[in-house]
DNA sequence: TATTGTTATACTCTATAACTATA
DNA sequence: TATAGTTATAGAGTATAACAATA
């Protein structure tokens, strides 16, 4: 069916454009993070964190191996932005807690991510539509 | 104005969700790339390339420093996926050309990026809307 | 025995600065 | 002098495998 081919092509185009947007947003995030002395992964850790979060759970949220999280959290701890707290119920587990300073840094990052964000090109109505579509794309399990 | 505050919050939510989608798409890209023996940056280079592209232009498209491109292209050349061709009009310039094998690898990657892509959660009509909105977000200069 | 997290390793990515060769 | 690209360097991210502590 011809129209089917067209739909397929449209989806291909959408996938391409979504990766182009991803590249832009990544560049924006990394640039703003660097202004705040945060490496890309440190920034993403602060971005996705909701304390308390065990190391392994943070690894999942960052889409990387658990062994990497050790170093990333080490450097965040060095900056006093995060703390490891041993879970009293399971002493193997380290619950990550964002410090007050870490939360302040996270808020600064969030504010800076508005400036120059491609999302600002949308009208208010389009923002609503986009929120709905993003919600549908993200509701599927990871 | 109250409604203004709401719009601002909506945009904040949209920015947050767009970065969550970015994280998902990055993980998907890196995973599929690895299956094809491509590092994340090698995959992105193939993804954004449109030959012939000088080194510096590829650096811009990858949002990274020009010095990094040397190594990335070295490794792509090692795999026979790309070639440096000295520009006859300006012998300082190296034009990058994707080889036939490189193009095949690129097509494989594109095909694999459809499987498990969050974009598949959208209906055909929603895809059309999303294409329009993405186009508006990306039309502004980088 | 299984799980949580760390360490060791080798490779890739990263920006900065100094360099080569062309223009 | 200016530009295109490379090299050197130091730091950060990456997966794999082996390990420690705890369950």
Tab-separated table of N, CA and C in Angstrom, chain A residues 56-105:
chain	number	residue	atom	x	y	z
A	56	UNK	N	22.623	2.014	42.311
A	56	UNK	CA	22.167	1.225	41.175
A	56	UNK	C	21.001	1.860	40.443
A	57	UNK	N	20.138	2.505	41.219
A	57	UNK	CA	18.979	3.155	40.605
A	57	UNK	C	19.431	4.361	39.794
A	58	UNK	N	20.441	5.072	40.294
A	58	UNK	CA	20.957	6.208	39.537
A	58	UNK	C	21.583	5.731	38.223
A	59	UNK	N	22.262	4.587	38.296
A	59	UNK	CA	22.850	4.017	37.080
A	59	UNK	C	21.771	3.784	36.028
A	60	UNK	N	20.641	3.253	36.457
A	60	UNK	CA	19.534	3.028	35.510
A	60	UNK	C	19.041	4.332	34.915
A	61	UNK	N	18.882	5.325	35.762
A	61	UNK	CA	18.377	6.609	35.276
A	61	UNK	C	19.353	7.284	34.329
A	62	UNK	N	20.639	6.998	34.521
A	62	UNK	CA	21.662	7.602	33.648
A	62	UNK	C	21.945	6.721	32.436
A	63	UNK	N	21.283	5.559	32.367
A	63	UNK	CA	21.499	4.633	31.257
A	63	UNK	C	22.973	4.259	31.129
A	64	UNK	N	23.631	4.004	32.254
A	64	UNK	CA	25.027	3.566	32.165
A	64	UNK	C	25.290	2.466	33.178
A	65	UNK	N	26.460	1.844	33.072
A	65	UNK	CA	26.805	0.746	33.965
A	65	UNK	C	27.000	1.253	35.394
A	66	UNK	N	26.680	0.394	36.360
A	66	UNK	CA	26.768	0.787	37.769
A	66	UNK	C	28.198	1.183	38.154
A	67	UNK	N	29.177	0.564	37.508
A	67	UNK	CA	30.566	0.852	37.884
A	67	UNK	C	30.946	2.301	37.591
A	68	UNK	N	30.266	2.917	36.629
A	68	UNK	CA	30.574	4.313	36.299
A	68	UNK	C	30.088	5.270	37.369
A	69	UNK	N	29.004	4.887	38.016
A	69	UNK	CA	28.363	5.795	38.958
A	69	UNK	C	29.280	6.097	40.145
A	70	UNK	N	30.114	5.130	40.487
A	70	UNK	CA	31.046	5.353	41.596
A	70	UNK	C	31.851	6.638	41.387
A	71	UNK	N	32.476	6.763	40.216
A	71	UNK	CA	33.303	7.943	39.934
A	71	UNK	C	32.496	9.217	39.810
A	72	UNK	N	31.345	9.121	39.171
A	72	UNK	CA	30.502	10.311	38.989
A	72	UNK	C	30.072	10.852	40.344
A	73	UNK	N	29.627	9.963	41.226
A	73	UNK	CA	29.195	10.394	42.552
A	73	UNK	C	30.392	10.846	43.387
A	74	UNK	N	31.546	10.181	43.221
A	74	UNK	CA	32.762	10.635	43.919
A	74	UNK	C	32.987	12.120	43.653
A	75	UNK	N	32.895	12.505	42.381
A	75	UNK	CA	33.202	13.895	42.015
A	75	UNK	C	32.107	14.855	42.482
A	76	UNK	N	30.878	14.377	42.510
A	76	UNK	CA	29.809	15.220	43.059
A	76	UNK	C	29.985	15.391	44.569
A	77	UNK	N	30.427	14.338	45.233
A	77	UNK	CA	30.693	14.431	46.678
A	77	UNK	C	31.858	15.386	46.939
A	78	UNK	N	32.883	15.312	46.074
A	78	UNK	CA	34.038	16.213	46.228
A	78	UNK	C	33.594	17.668	46.194
A	79	UNK	N	32.580	17.957	45.387
A	79	UNK	CA	32.073	19.320	45.285
A	79	UNK	C	31.037	19.623	46.369
A	80	UNK	N	30.743	18.634	47.200
A	80	UNK	CA	29.784	18.853	48.279
A	80	UNK	C	28.348	18.973	47.814
A	81	UNK	N	28.049	18.372	46.648
A	81	UNK	CA	26.701	18.498	46.093
A	81	UNK	C	25.825	17.289	46.410
A	82	UNK	N	26.461	16.206	46.826
A	82	UNK	CA	25.722	14.968	47.065
A	82	UNK	C	26.409	14.198	48.183
A	83	UNK	N	25.642	13.333	48.849
A	83	UNK	CA	26.212	12.516	49.930
A	83	UNK	C	25.743	11.075	49.832
A	84	UNK	N	26.660	10.149	50.170
A	84	UNK	CA	26.279	8.742	50.290
A	84	UNK	C	25.865	8.501	51.739
A	85	UNK	N	24.672	7.930	51.914
A	85	UNK	CA	24.208	7.581	53.261
A	85	UNK	C	23.914	6.088	53.282
A	86	UNK	N	24.618	5.361	54.140
A	86	UNK	CA	24.405	3.912	54.217
A	86	UNK	C	22.996	3.622	54.722
A	87	UNK	N	22.297	2.770	53.985
A	87	UNK	CA	20.923	2.407	54.343
A	87	UNK	C	20.956	1.506	55.587
A	88	UNK	N	20.295	1.940	56.657
A	88	UNK	CA	20.331	1.147	57.898
A	88	UNK	C	19.649	-0.212	57.743
A	89	UNK	N	18.693	-0.320	56.802
A	89	UNK	CA	17.971	-1.573	56.610
A	89	UNK	C	18.740	-2.577	55.765
A	90	UNK	N	19.703	-2.092	55.003
A	90	UNK	CA	20.520	-2.969	54.163
A	90	UNK	C	21.861	-2.285	53.974
A	91	UNK	N	22.809	-2.705	54.782
A	91	UNK	CA	24.071	-1.972	54.862
A	91	UNK	C	24.907	-2.058	53.586
A	92	UNK	N	24.469	-2.846	52.609
A	92	UNK	CA	25.175	-2.843	51.317
A	92	UNK	C	24.804	-1.600	50.520
A	93	UNK	N	23.617	-1.115	50.769
A	93	UNK	CA	23.035	-0.050	49.945
A	93	UNK	C	23.468	1.346	50.412
A	94	UNK	N	23.860	2.184	49.426
A	94	UNK	CA	24.172	3.588	49.728
A	94	UNK	C	23.117	4.473	49.105
A	95	UNK	N	22.362	5.165	49.942
A	95	UNK	CA	21.343	6.080	49.437
A	95	UNK	C	21.963	7.441	49.174
A	96	UNK	N	21.760	7.930	47.970
A	96	UNK	CA	22.304	9.237	47.589
A	96	UNK	C	21.325	10.329	47.986
A	97	UNK	N	21.868	11.365	48.602
A	97	UNK	CA	21.067	12.504	49.023
A	97	UNK	C	21.722	13.772	48.495
A	98	UNK	N	20.942	14.620	47.840
A	98	UNK	CA	21.445	15.891	47.330
A	98	UNK	C	21.541	16.872	48.492
A	99	UNK	N	22.682	17.511	48.629
A	99	UNK	CA	22.861	18.486	49.713
A	99	UNK	C	22.143	19.784	49.362
A	100	UNK	N	22.098	20.685	50.309
A	100	UNK	CA	21.465	21.982	50.073
A	100	UNK	C	22.182	22.697	48.931
A	101	UNK	N	23.513	22.635	48.953
A	101	UNK	CA	24.299	23.259	47.894
A	101	UNK	C	24.020	22.586	46.547
A	102	UNK	N	23.853	21.275	46.595
A	102	UNK	CA	23.544	20.541	45.369
A	102	UNK	C	22.203	20.959	44.791
A	103	UNK	N	21.252	21.174	45.682
A	103	UNK	CA	19.924	21.575	45.228
A	103	UNK	C	19.983	22.970	44.605
A	104	UNK	N	20.765	23.855	45.216
A	104	UNK	CA	20.912	25.208	44.672
A	104	UNK	C	21.542	25.156	43.284
A	105	UNK	N	22.543	24.305	43.129
A	105	UNK	CA	23.216	24.187	41.828
A	105	UNK	C	22.236	23.660	40.793
